[in-house]
Coordinates of C-alpha atoms in Angstrom, one line a residue:
Chain A
X1 CA 3.7 10.4 4.6
X2 CA 2.6 6.9 5.4
X3 CA 0.9 4.0 3.6
X4 CA -2.0 5.2 1.2
X5 CA -4.2 3.0 -0.6
X6 CA -5.6 4.4 -3.3
X7 CA -9.3 3.1 -4.3
X8 CA -9.1 0.6 -6.7
X9 CA -10.0 1.9 -10.2
X10 CA -11.8 -1.5 -11.0
X11 CA -13.9 -1.9 -8.0
X12 CA -16.7 -4.3 -8.8
X13 CA -20.2 -2.7 -9.2
X14 CA -22.7 -4.0 -7.3
X15 CA -26.2 -5.0 -8.7
X16 CA -28.3 -2.0 -8.4
X17 CA -31.3 -4.0 -7.4
X18 CA -32.5 -3.1 -3.8
X19 CA -31.4 0.3 -3.9
X20 CA -34.6 1.3 -5.4
X21 CA -37.5 2.4 -3.2
X22 CA -38.8 -0.8 -2.3
X23 CA -39.2 -0.2 1.4
X24 CA -40.3 3.4 1.9
X25 CA -38.8 4.0 5.2
X26 CA -35.5 2.1 4.8
X27 CA -34.7 3.7 1.4
X28 CA -35.4 7.2 2.2
X29 CA -32.9 9.6 1.0
X30 CA -30.4 9.9 4.0
X31 CA -30.8 13.7 4.5
X32 CA -28.6 13.7 7.7
X33 CA -25.8 11.6 6.0
X34 CA -25.8 13.8 3.1
X35 CA -25.7 17.0 5.2
X36 CA -22.8 15.7 7.0
X37 CA -20.9 14.8 3.9
X38 CA -21.5 18.2 2.5
X39 CA -20.2 19.9 5.7
X40 CA -17.1 17.6 5.5
X41 CA -16.4 18.7 1.7
X42 CA -16.9 22.4 2.7
X43 CA -14.6 22.2 5.6
X44 CA -12.2 20.1 3.2
X45 CA -11.9 22.7 0.7
X46 CA -12.5 25.8 2.9
X47 CA -8.6 26.1 3.9
X48 CA -7.6 25.8 0.4
X49 CA -10.1 28.2 -0.9
X50 CA -9.0 30.8 1.7
X51 CA -5.4 30.5 0.9
X52 CA -6.3 30.7 -2.9
X53 CA -8.6 33.8 -2.2
X54 CA -6.3 35.9 -0.2
X55 CA -3.3 35.2 -2.5
X56 CA -5.5 37.7 -4.6
X57 CA -5.9 40.2 -2.0
X58 CA -4.8 43.7 -2.7
X59 CA -4.2 44.1 1.2
X60 CA -2.0 42.5 3.4
X61 CA -4.6 41.3 5.8
X62 CA -5.8 37.5 5.8
X63 CA -9.2 38.3 7.2
X64 CA -10.4 41.4 5.2
X65 CA -10.3 41.1 1.4
X66 CA -9.5 44.5 -0.2
X67 CA -10.3 43.7 -4.1
X68 CA -8.5 41.6 -6.4
X69 CA -4.7 42.2 -7.1
X70 CA -1.9 40.3 -8.4
X71 CA 0.4 42.1 -5.8
X72 CA 1.7 39.0 -4.0
X73 CA 2.3 37.0 -7.1
X74 CA 4.6 39.9 -8.2
X75 CA 6.2 39.8 -4.9
X76 CA 6.8 36.1 -5.2
X77 CA 8.4 36.6 -8.8
X78 CA 10.9 39.1 -7.5
X79 CA 11.6 37.3 -4.3
X80 CA 15.2 35.9 -5.4
X81 CA 15.5 33.6 -2.1
X82 CA 12.1 31.9 -2.9
X83 CA 12.8 31.6 -6.6
X84 CA 16.1 29.9 -5.7
X85 CA 14.3 27.5 -3.4
X86 CA 11.9 26.8 -6.2
X87 CA 14.8 25.8 -8.3
X88 CA 16.2 23.6 -5.6
X89 CA 12.6 21.8 -5.1
X90 CA 12.4 21.2 -8.8
X91 CA 15.9 19.7 -8.9
X92 CA 15.2 17.4 -6.0
X93 CA 12.2 16.3 -7.3
X94 CA 13.4 15.3 -10.9
X95 CA 16.4 13.4 -9.6
X96 CA 14.3 11.6 -6.9
X97 CA 11.7 10.7 -9.6
X98 CA 14.3 9.5 -12.1
X99 CA 16.4 7.5 -9.4
X100 CA 13.3 6.0 -7.4
X101 CA 11.5 5.1 -10.6
X102 CA 14.6 3.1 -12.0
X103 CA 15.1 1.4 -8.7
X104 CA 11.6 0.9 -7.9
X105 CA 10.4 -0.5 -11.4
X106 CA 13.4 -3.1 -11.3
X107 CA 12.7 -3.9 -7.6
X108 CA 8.8 -4.3 -8.3
X109 CA 9.5 -6.9 -11.0
X110 CA 12.2 -8.8 -9.0
X111 CA 9.6 -8.7 -6.1
X112 CA 7.0 -10.1 -8.0
X113 CA 8.9 -12.9 -10.0
X114 CA 11.5 -13.8 -7.7
X115 CA 10.1 -16.3 -5.2
X116 CA 13.1 -16.7 -2.8
X117 CA 13.7 -16.2 0.7
X118 CA 15.6 -13.0 -0.2
X119 CA 12.7 -11.8 -2.1
X120 CA 10.4 -11.9 1.0
X121 CA 13.0 -10.3 3.1
X122 CA 13.3 -7.5 0.2
X123 CA 9.5 -7.1 0.4
X124 CA 9.6 -6.5 4.1
X125 CA 12.4 -4.2 4.0
X126 CA 10.3 -2.2 1.1
X127 CA 7.5 -1.8 3.4
X128 CA 9.5 -0.1 6.4
X129 CA 9.2 3.4 5.0
X130 CA 5.4 3.1 4.8
X131 CA 4.8 2.2 8.3
X132 CA 7.4 4.5 10.0
X133 CA 6.6 8.1 10.7
X134 CA 8.4 10.7 8.8
X135 CA 9.8 12.3 11.7
X136 CA 11.5 9.2 12.4
X137 CA 12.9 8.6 9.0
X138 CA 14.0 12.1 8.9
X139 CA 15.8 12.0 12.1
X140 CA 17.4 8.8 11.0
X141 CA 18.4 9.9 7.7
X142 CA 20.2 13.1 9.3
X143 CA 21.9 11.0 11.6
X144 CA 23.2 8.6 9.0
X145 CA 24.6 11.6 6.7
X146 CA 26.0 13.1 10.1
X147 CA 27.6 9.8 11.1
X148 CA 29.2 9.4 7.7
X149 CA 30.6 12.8 8.0
X150 CA 28.6 14.2 5.0
X151 CA 27.5 17.6 5.0
X152 CA 24.0 18.2 4.4
X153 CA 23.0 19.9 1.2
X154 CA 20.7 19.4 -1.6
X155 CA 22.3 16.1 -2.5
X156 CA 21.5 14.5 0.8
X157 CA 17.9 15.6 0.4
X158 CA 17.9 13.9 -3.1
X159 CA 19.3 10.6 -1.6
X160 CA 16.8 10.8 1.4
X161 CA 13.8 11.3 -0.8
X162 CA 15.0 8.5 -3.4
X163 CA 14.9 6.1 -0.3
X164 CA 11.6 6.9 0.5
X165 CA 10.0 7.2 -3.0
X166 CA 11.3 3.7 -3.9
X167 CA 8.5 2.2 -1.7
X168 CA 6.0 4.1 -3.5
X169 CA 6.7 3.3 -6.9
X170 CA 7.1 -0.5 -5.8
X171 CA 3.7 -0.5 -4.3
X172 CA 2.0 1.2 -7.3
X173 CA 3.8 -1.2 -10.1
X174 CA 3.6 -4.6 -7.9
X175 CA 0.1 -5.1 -8.5
X176 CA 0.5 -4.0 -11.9
X177 CA 3.5 -6.7 -12.6
X178 CA 1.5 -9.2 -11.0
X179 CA -1.4 -8.8 -13.5
X180 CA 0.7 -9.1 -16.2
X181 CA 0.7 -12.4 -18.1
X182 CA 3.9 -14.2 -17.6
X183 CA 3.2 -16.5 -20.6
X184 CA 3.7 -13.6 -23.2
X185 CA 7.2 -13.1 -21.9
X186 CA 7.5 -16.9 -22.6
X187 CA 6.1 -16.9 -25.9
X188 CA 8.5 -13.9 -26.8
X189 CA 11.2 -16.0 -25.5
X190 CA 10.0 -19.2 -27.5
X191 CA 10.2 -17.0 -30.5
X192 CA 14.1 -16.5 -30.0
X193 CA 14.3 -13.4 -27.9
X194 CA 16.6 -13.6 -24.8
X195 CA 15.1 -13.0 -21.2
X196 CA 16.5 -9.4 -21.2
X197 CA 14.9 -8.8 -24.6
X198 CA 11.7 -10.1 -23.5
X199 CA 11.7 -7.9 -20.4
X200 CA 12.8 -4.7 -22.4
X201 CA 10.5 -5.3 -25.6
X202 CA 7.4 -6.9 -23.9
X203 CA 7.1 -6.3 -20.1
X204 CA 8.4 -2.7 -19.8
X205 CA 6.3 -1.4 -22.7
X206 CA 3.3 -3.0 -21.2
X207 CA 4.2 -1.3 -17.7
X208 CA 4.8 2.0 -19.2
X209 CA 1.3 3.9 -18.1
X210 CA 1.8 2.5 -14.6
X211 CA 5.4 3.7 -14.5
X212 CA 4.8 7.2 -16.0
X213 CA 1.7 7.5 -13.5
X214 CA 4.0 6.6 -10.6
X215 CA 6.6 9.0 -11.9
X216 CA 4.3 11.8 -11.7
X217 CA 3.1 10.8 -8.3
X218 CA 6.7 11.0 -6.9
X219 CA 7.5 14.3 -8.4
X220 CA 4.4 15.6 -6.8
X221 CA 5.1 14.1 -3.4
X222 CA 8.5 14.8 -3.4
X223 CA 8.2 18.5 -4.4
X224 CA 5.7 19.0 -1.7
X225 CA 7.5 17.0 0.8
X226 CA 8.4 18.9 4.0
X227 CA 9.4 16.6 7.1
X228 CA 12.2 14.9 5.2
X229 CA 13.5 17.9 3.5
X230 CA 13.7 19.8 6.6
X231 CA 15.9 17.2 8.5
X232 CA 18.4 16.4 5.7
X233 CA 18.5 20.1 4.1
X234 CA 21.8 22.1 4.5
X235 CA 22.6 25.8 3.7
X236 CA 22.1 25.6 0.1
X237 CA 19.0 27.5 -1.1
X238 CA 16.6 25.3 0.8
X239 CA 13.6 23.4 -0.7
X240 CA 10.6 25.6 -1.1
X241 CA 8.5 23.7 1.5
X242 CA 11.4 24.3 4.1
X243 CA 11.2 27.8 3.1
X244 CA 7.5 28.1 3.7
X245 CA 7.9 26.7 6.7
X246 CA 10.2 29.1 8.4
X247 CA 8.2 31.8 6.6
X248 CA 4.9 30.5 8.3
X249 CA 6.8 30.2 11.7
X250 CA 7.6 33.7 11.8
X251 CA 4.4 35.5 11.0
X252 CA 1.9 35.5 8.1
X253 CA 3.3 36.8 5.0
X254 CA 1.0 37.1 2.1
X255 CA 3.4 35.8 -0.6
X256 CA 3.3 32.4 1.2
X257 CA -0.4 32.6 0.0
X258 CA 0.8 33.3 -3.7
X259 CA 3.3 30.6 -3.6
X260 CA 0.9 27.9 -1.6
X261 CA -1.7 28.6 -4.4
X262 CA 0.7 27.9 -7.1
X263 CA 1.8 25.0 -5.3
X264 CA -1.7 23.7 -4.7
X265 CA -2.5 23.9 -8.4
X266 CA 0.5 22.3 -9.6
X267 CA 0.0 19.2 -7.2
X268 CA -3.8 19.1 -8.0
X269 CA -2.8 19.3 -11.7
X270 CA 0.0 16.6 -11.2
X271 CA -2.1 14.2 -9.4
X272 CA -4.9 14.6 -12.0
X273 CA -2.5 14.0 -14.7
X274 CA -1.3 10.7 -12.6
X275 CA -5.0 9.4 -12.6
X276 CA -5.5 10.3 -16.2
X277 CA -2.3 8.6 -17.7
X278 CA -3.6 5.0 -17.6
X279 CA -6.9 6.1 -19.3
X280 CA -4.8 7.7 -21.8
X281 CA -3.3 4.4 -22.9
X282 CA -6.7 2.9 -22.4
X283 CA -7.2 0.0 -24.6
X284 CA -4.2 0.7 -26.8
X285 CA -0.8 -1.0 -26.4
X286 CA -1.9 -4.5 -26.1
X287 CA -2.4 -3.7 -22.3
X288 CA -5.5 -5.8 -22.2
X289 CA -3.9 -8.8 -23.9
X290 CA -0.9 -8.9 -21.4
X291 CA -3.1 -8.2 -18.1
X292 CA -4.5 -11.8 -18.7
X293 CA -7.9 -10.7 -17.6
Chain B
X1 CA 11.5 -38.6 -23.4
X2 CA 10.6 -35.2 -25.1
X3 CA 8.7 -34.4 -22.4
X4 CA 11.9 -35.0 -20.0
X5 CA 14.1 -32.7 -22.1
X6 CA 11.3 -30.1 -22.2
X7 CA 11.2 -30.1 -18.3
X8 CA 14.9 -30.1 -17.8
X9 CA 15.3 -26.9 -20.1
X10 CA 12.3 -25.3 -18.3
X11 CA 14.1 -25.8 -15.1
X12 CA 17.4 -24.5 -16.5
X13 CA 15.4 -21.5 -17.7
X14 CA 13.7 -21.1 -14.3
X15 CA 17.1 -21.0 -12.6
X16 CA 18.6 -18.4 -14.9
X17 CA 15.3 -16.6 -14.2
X18 CA 15.6 -16.5 -10.6
X19 CA 19.2 -15.3 -10.8
X20 CA 18.1 -12.4 -13.3
X21 CA 15.4 -11.4 -11.0
X22 CA 17.3 -11.6 -7.9
X23 CA 19.7 -8.9 -9.8
X24 CA 16.7 -6.9 -10.4
X25 CA 15.8 -7.0 -6.7
X26 CA 19.2 -6.2 -5.5
X27 CA 20.0 -2.4 -6.4
X28 CA 16.7 -1.2 -4.8
X29 CA 17.0 -3.6 -1.9
X30 CA 20.8 -2.6 -1.0
X31 CA 19.8 1.0 -1.5
X32 CA 17.0 0.8 1.2
X33 CA 19.1 -1.3 3.6
X34 CA 22.2 1.2 3.3
X35 CA 20.0 4.2 3.7
X36 CA 17.1 3.3 5.9
X37 CA 17.6 0.1 7.7
X38 CA 21.2 1.4 8.6
X39 CA 20.0 4.8 9.6
X40 CA 17.3 3.3 11.7
X41 CA 19.7 1.1 13.6
X42 CA 22.1 4.3 14.0
X43 CA 19.4 6.1 16.0
X44 CA 19.0 3.0 18.2
X45 CA 22.7 3.2 18.7
X46 CA 23.0 6.9 19.2
X47 CA 20.2 6.7 21.8
X48 CA 22.7 5.0 24.3
X49 CA 25.6 7.3 22.9
X50 CA 27.0 10.7 23.9
X51 CA 27.9 14.0 22.2
X52 CA 31.5 15.6 22.8
X53 CA 31.6 19.3 23.6
X54 CA 31.0 20.5 20.1
X55 CA 27.8 18.5 19.9
X56 CA 29.4 15.8 17.6
X57 CA 27.9 12.4 18.4
X58 CA 30.1 9.9 20.3
X59 CA 29.3 6.3 20.1
X60 CA 29.4 4.5 23.2
X61 CA 27.3 3.1 25.9
X62 CA 25.8 5.6 28.1
X63 CA 22.2 5.4 29.3
X64 CA 21.8 9.2 30.4
X65 CA 19.6 10.0 27.3
X66 CA 17.5 7.0 28.1
X67 CA 17.4 7.8 31.9
X68 CA 16.6 11.4 31.0
X69 CA 13.1 10.1 29.5
X70 CA 12.3 9.5 33.0
X71 CA 11.8 13.3 33.6
X72 CA 8.1 13.8 34.3
X73 CA 8.0 16.6 31.9
X74 CA 8.6 14.0 29.0
X75 CA 6.2 11.8 30.5
X76 CA 3.6 14.5 30.3
X77 CA 4.3 15.2 26.7
X78 CA 4.2 11.7 25.8
X79 CA 0.9 11.0 27.6
X80 CA -0.5 14.4 26.0
X81 CA 0.8 12.9 22.4
X82 CA -1.1 9.8 23.0
X83 CA -4.1 11.2 24.2
X84 CA -4.0 13.6 21.2
X85 CA -3.3 11.1 18.8
X86 CA -6.3 8.6 20.2
X87 CA -8.7 11.4 20.3
X88 CA -7.7 12.2 16.7
X89 CA -8.4 8.6 15.6
X90 CA -11.6 8.6 17.5
X91 CA -12.9 11.9 15.8
X92 CA -11.5 10.9 12.2
X93 CA -13.7 7.5 12.8
X94 CA -16.8 9.5 13.7
X95 CA -16.2 11.6 10.6
X96 CA -15.1 9.3 8.1
X97 CA -17.9 6.7 8.6
X98 CA -20.5 8.9 7.4
X99 CA -18.6 10.6 4.7
X100 CA -17.5 7.1 3.5
X101 CA -20.9 5.5 3.9
X102 CA -22.8 8.2 2.2
X103 CA -20.3 7.9 -0.8
X104 CA -20.1 4.0 -1.1
X105 CA -23.9 3.4 -0.7
X106 CA -25.4 6.7 -1.9
X107 CA -22.7 7.9 -4.3
X108 CA -24.3 6.3 -7.2
X109 CA -22.5 7.4 -10.4
X110 CA -20.7 10.2 -8.9
X111 CA -18.9 7.8 -6.2
X112 CA -15.5 7.7 -7.8
X113 CA -15.4 11.4 -8.4
X114 CA -16.2 12.1 -4.9
X115 CA -13.5 9.8 -3.4
X116 CA -10.9 11.5 -5.9
X117 CA -12.2 14.8 -4.7
X118 CA -11.2 13.9 -1.2
X119 CA -7.9 12.4 -2.0
X120 CA -6.6 15.1 -4.4
X121 CA -6.4 18.1 -2.0
X122 CA -4.6 15.5 0.5
X123 CA -1.8 15.5 -2.0
X124 CA -1.3 19.3 -2.0
X125 CA 1.4 20.6 0.1
X126 CA 0.7 19.7 4.0
X127 CA 2.1 22.9 5.2
X128 CA 0.1 25.0 3.1
X129 CA -3.1 23.0 3.8
X130 CA -2.4 23.3 7.5
X131 CA -1.7 27.0 7.4
X132 CA -4.7 27.6 5.5
X133 CA -6.5 25.5 8.3
X134 CA -5.1 27.7 10.9
X135 CA -6.4 30.9 9.0
X136 CA -9.8 29.2 9.0
X137 CA -9.8 28.4 12.6
X138 CA -8.3 31.7 13.7
X139 CA -10.0 34.3 16.2
X140 CA -11.7 36.1 13.4
X141 CA -11.8 33.3 11.0
X142 CA -14.9 31.8 9.4
X143 CA -15.5 28.8 11.7
X144 CA -15.7 30.8 15.0
X145 CA -17.6 33.8 13.2
X146 CA -20.3 31.0 12.3
X147 CA -20.2 29.5 15.8
X148 CA -20.5 32.9 17.1
X149 CA -23.5 33.7 14.9
X150 CA -25.3 30.8 16.2
X151 CA -24.5 31.4 19.9
X152 CA -22.2 28.3 20.3
X153 CA -19.3 30.6 20.9
X154 CA -18.6 34.1 22.5
X155 CA -16.0 36.6 22.1
X156 CA -13.7 34.7 24.1
X157 CA -13.8 31.4 22.5
X158 CA -10.5 30.2 21.0
X159 CA -9.5 27.1 18.9
X160 CA -6.1 28.3 17.8
X161 CA -3.5 27.9 20.6
X162 CA -5.4 25.4 22.3
X163 CA -5.4 21.5 22.2
X164 CA -8.8 21.7 20.4
X165 CA -6.6 23.5 17.6
X166 CA -4.0 20.9 17.7
X167 CA -6.4 17.9 17.5
X168 CA -8.4 19.9 14.8
X169 CA -5.2 20.2 12.8
X170 CA -4.3 16.5 13.1
X171 CA -8.1 15.3 12.0
X172 CA -7.7 17.7 9.0
X173 CA -4.1 16.4 8.1
X174 CA -5.0 12.5 8.4
X175 CA -8.9 12.1 8.0
X176 CA -8.2 10.8 4.4
X177 CA -6.4 8.0 5.8
X178 CA -9.4 6.7 7.7
X179 CA -11.7 7.5 4.7
X180 CA -10.0 5.6 2.0
X181 CA -9.8 2.1 4.0
X182 CA -13.5 2.5 5.3
X183 CA -14.6 3.3 1.8
X184 CA -13.1 0.3 0.6
X185 CA -14.7 -1.9 3.0
X186 CA -18.0 -0.3 2.6
X187 CA -17.6 -0.6 -1.3
X188 CA -17.3 -4.4 -0.7
X189 CA -20.1 -4.8 1.7
X190 CA -23.0 -6.7 0.4
X191 CA -26.0 -4.4 0.4
X192 CA -28.3 -7.7 0.7
X193 CA -26.9 -7.9 4.2
X194 CA -28.3 -4.7 5.3
X195 CA -31.6 -5.5 3.3
X196 CA -31.8 -9.0 5.4
X197 CA -31.1 -7.0 8.5
X198 CA -34.2 -4.7 7.6
X199 CA -36.4 -7.7 6.6
X200 CA -35.5 -9.3 10.0
X201 CA -37.2 -6.3 11.6
X202 CA -34.0 -4.5 12.6
X203 CA -34.4 -0.8 12.7
X204 CA -31.7 1.3 10.8
X205 CA -29.6 1.5 14.1
X206 CA -29.9 -2.1 15.0
X207 CA -29.0 -3.1 11.7
X208 CA -26.1 -0.4 11.5
X209 CA -24.6 -1.9 14.8
X210 CA -25.4 -5.4 14.1
X211 CA -24.4 -5.8 10.3
X212 CA -22.8 -2.9 8.8
X213 CA -20.5 -1.9 11.5
X214 CA -19.0 -5.5 12.1
X215 CA -18.6 -6.2 8.4
X216 CA -16.5 -3.0 8.0
X217 CA -14.5 -3.6 11.3
X218 CA -11.3 -4.4 9.5
X219 CA -11.5 -1.1 7.3
X220 CA -11.9 0.7 10.5
X221 CA -8.9 -0.9 12.1
X222 CA -6.6 -0.3 9.1
X223 CA -7.9 3.5 9.3
X224 CA -7.1 3.8 12.9
X225 CA -3.6 2.5 12.5
X226 CA -3.1 4.6 9.2
X227 CA -4.2 8.0 11.4
X228 CA -2.5 7.0 14.5
X229 CA 0.9 6.5 13.0
X230 CA 1.2 10.1 11.3
X231 CA -0.6 11.6 14.2
X232 CA 1.7 10.7 16.7
X233 CA 4.7 11.9 15.0
X234 CA 3.3 15.0 13.8
X235 CA 5.0 18.2 15.0
X236 CA 3.4 20.8 12.6
X237 CA 0.0 20.6 13.9
X238 CA 1.2 21.4 17.6
X239 CA 3.2 24.3 16.2
X240 CA 0.7 26.2 14.0
X241 CA -2.4 25.4 16.1
X242 CA -1.2 24.9 19.6
X243 CA 0.4 27.1 22.2
X244 CA 3.8 26.3 24.1
X245 CA 2.0 24.1 26.7
X246 CA 0.4 22.0 23.5
X247 CA 3.8 20.5 22.3
X248 CA 4.0 16.7 21.1
X249 CA 6.7 14.2 21.1
X250 CA 7.5 15.4 17.7
X251 CA 8.2 18.9 18.9
X252 CA 10.3 17.6 21.5
X253 CA 12.3 15.5 19.1
X254 CA 12.7 18.4 16.7
X255 CA 13.7 20.7 19.4
X256 CA 16.5 18.3 20.7
X257 CA 18.0 17.8 17.2
X258 CA 17.7 21.6 16.2
X259 CA 17.7 23.7 19.0
X260 CA 18.8 21.8 22.2
X261 CA 21.6 19.8 20.1
X262 CA 21.1 16.8 22.4
X263 CA 21.3 14.1 19.8
X264 CA 21.2 11.1 22.2
X265 CA 18.1 12.3 23.9
X266 CA 16.6 13.2 20.8
X267 CA 17.5 9.7 19.7
X268 CA 16.2 8.1 23.0
X269 CA 12.7 10.0 22.2
X270 CA 12.6 8.9 18.7
X271 CA 13.0 5.3 19.9
X272 CA 10.5 5.9 22.5
X273 CA 8.0 7.0 19.7
X274 CA 8.8 4.1 17.7
X275 CA 8.3 1.7 20.6
X276 CA 4.7 3.2 21.2
X277 CA 3.8 2.9 17.4
X278 CA 5.3 -0.7 17.2
X279 CA 2.9 -1.6 20.2
X280 CA -0.1 0.0 18.3
X281 CA 0.9 -2.0 15.2
X282 CA 1.2 -5.3 17.0
X283 CA -2.2 -5.0 18.7
X284 CA -3.6 -4.2 15.1
X285 CA -1.8 -7.3 13.7
X286 CA -2.9 -9.6 16.4
X287 CA -6.6 -8.3 16.1
X288 CA -6.7 -8.5 12.1
X289 CA -5.3 -12.3 12.7
X290 CA -7.9 -13.3 14.9
X291 CA -10.5 -11.9 12.6
X292 CA -9.1 -13.7 9.8
X293 CA -9.1 -17.0 11.7
X294 CA -12.7 -16.3 12.8
X295 CA -13.5 -15.7 9.0
X296 CA -11.9 -18.8 7.9
X297 CA -14.1 -20.8 10.6

């Protein structure tokens, strides 16, 4: 995955004037544009809908729906290989989440506050994974582990995933840190707090919503990641996405529809959660006081 | 005097601060340098290395991997990858522009919800989405059935296992990277500019080409880069949607590392891919610099 900028939640609202039907011809409803957009949405969701629908198929076919059945979900639950892959993926995601959040939050704080040459170099290094295609980073990580004589395993996937998740945490948090008002920290210090106490008791709590949101985001991204895991995994129970890849390559297996549907539901739920977390904190917790807006 | 003392204290505090923030920055930066920058350097080093009889990498200076790139078979794959990636960029732009435009200018209060509805499935597992897409485009899938029903396709028309299938896969995989920056640019666009265009008797088409498009050029450029990067490196689309004669440079790299065990050649191919992408990035940066310089004037 490369650089993705989420739309700013606080996009300035334009004045509504002029959008009213003042000049009949110019402001007619753009039927063609709406039709194109509707077609786009249909094609965007069709593949997901097909996977979800056929996961409930009583037949093995991917084109003929024979009736509703939980057959493939039962097959999934009894498939020990896939279940152990699920466990591997969960472990990788949890470790990558914890590691990259700790390193990424510290990095974001340091990058925003430390205006030295070292700081700008660190800022550049942080951007590298975002502009490098995943296959390159995958190959590179694999070569590094092989070059160091380390056998590929679940552990190497964890290390690689942490490396590439740090950037995402830092990108998400950087703007948040920049929006904090440093004077509040200074006020805490004038009241006798040490620098570290000010960070721990004032800054970090203010960042908590963004930290939680990025943690959820990383969990979802790492759980779904395929390319990096594919290049760095060993013979342990392989991550779920690698398992799915080999299953898809060697012909259609309806169990994959069930697993895929559960994964889709899981990721969509997590992303919705990540989008919802900042709102959950909303106006509580003194966020607005600190944001200096 | 008091002022002086205060400022010296502030300066001392600033110095300790800088030290502390450096400590904050250090673990993450060292981690990324050790695991990422070092590994990228290793790829470059191995591209001029060799392997022993067992397939283990040997470092040294041997240009056989790099020289092998001259093989016309590889040139063909590189040209095909470039063609598919550029075609993907063009199609993504053609799809994303009307969609982003409709949502940004006519989305009303559903704007944010519609954009979220585009972004959220993108976060779902890439393989599962691609696999679903390949089912949709299969010979008796809904898309071909619909095309046959309206007479745009006959029984022999295929999408899967053709270049069309590969590009369709790439477009489906990465179109969101085009929509987001375009949407952001169109969001910022001052609608009164469009109105001014209309007031000056520009038709919708002329207004679009003389006002809207130039104003959102930077969003489009960002989108093109964001689509080009992953499209060029992808190997899943060509594997699921294309036949054996549709492989891209990503498939070659994958093959050299997993089946062929020719790591120097794989590394050389990886460096070649990076080189192509760096040229693309360089062009983009020059373009945006020029744009910014013009905007400042």
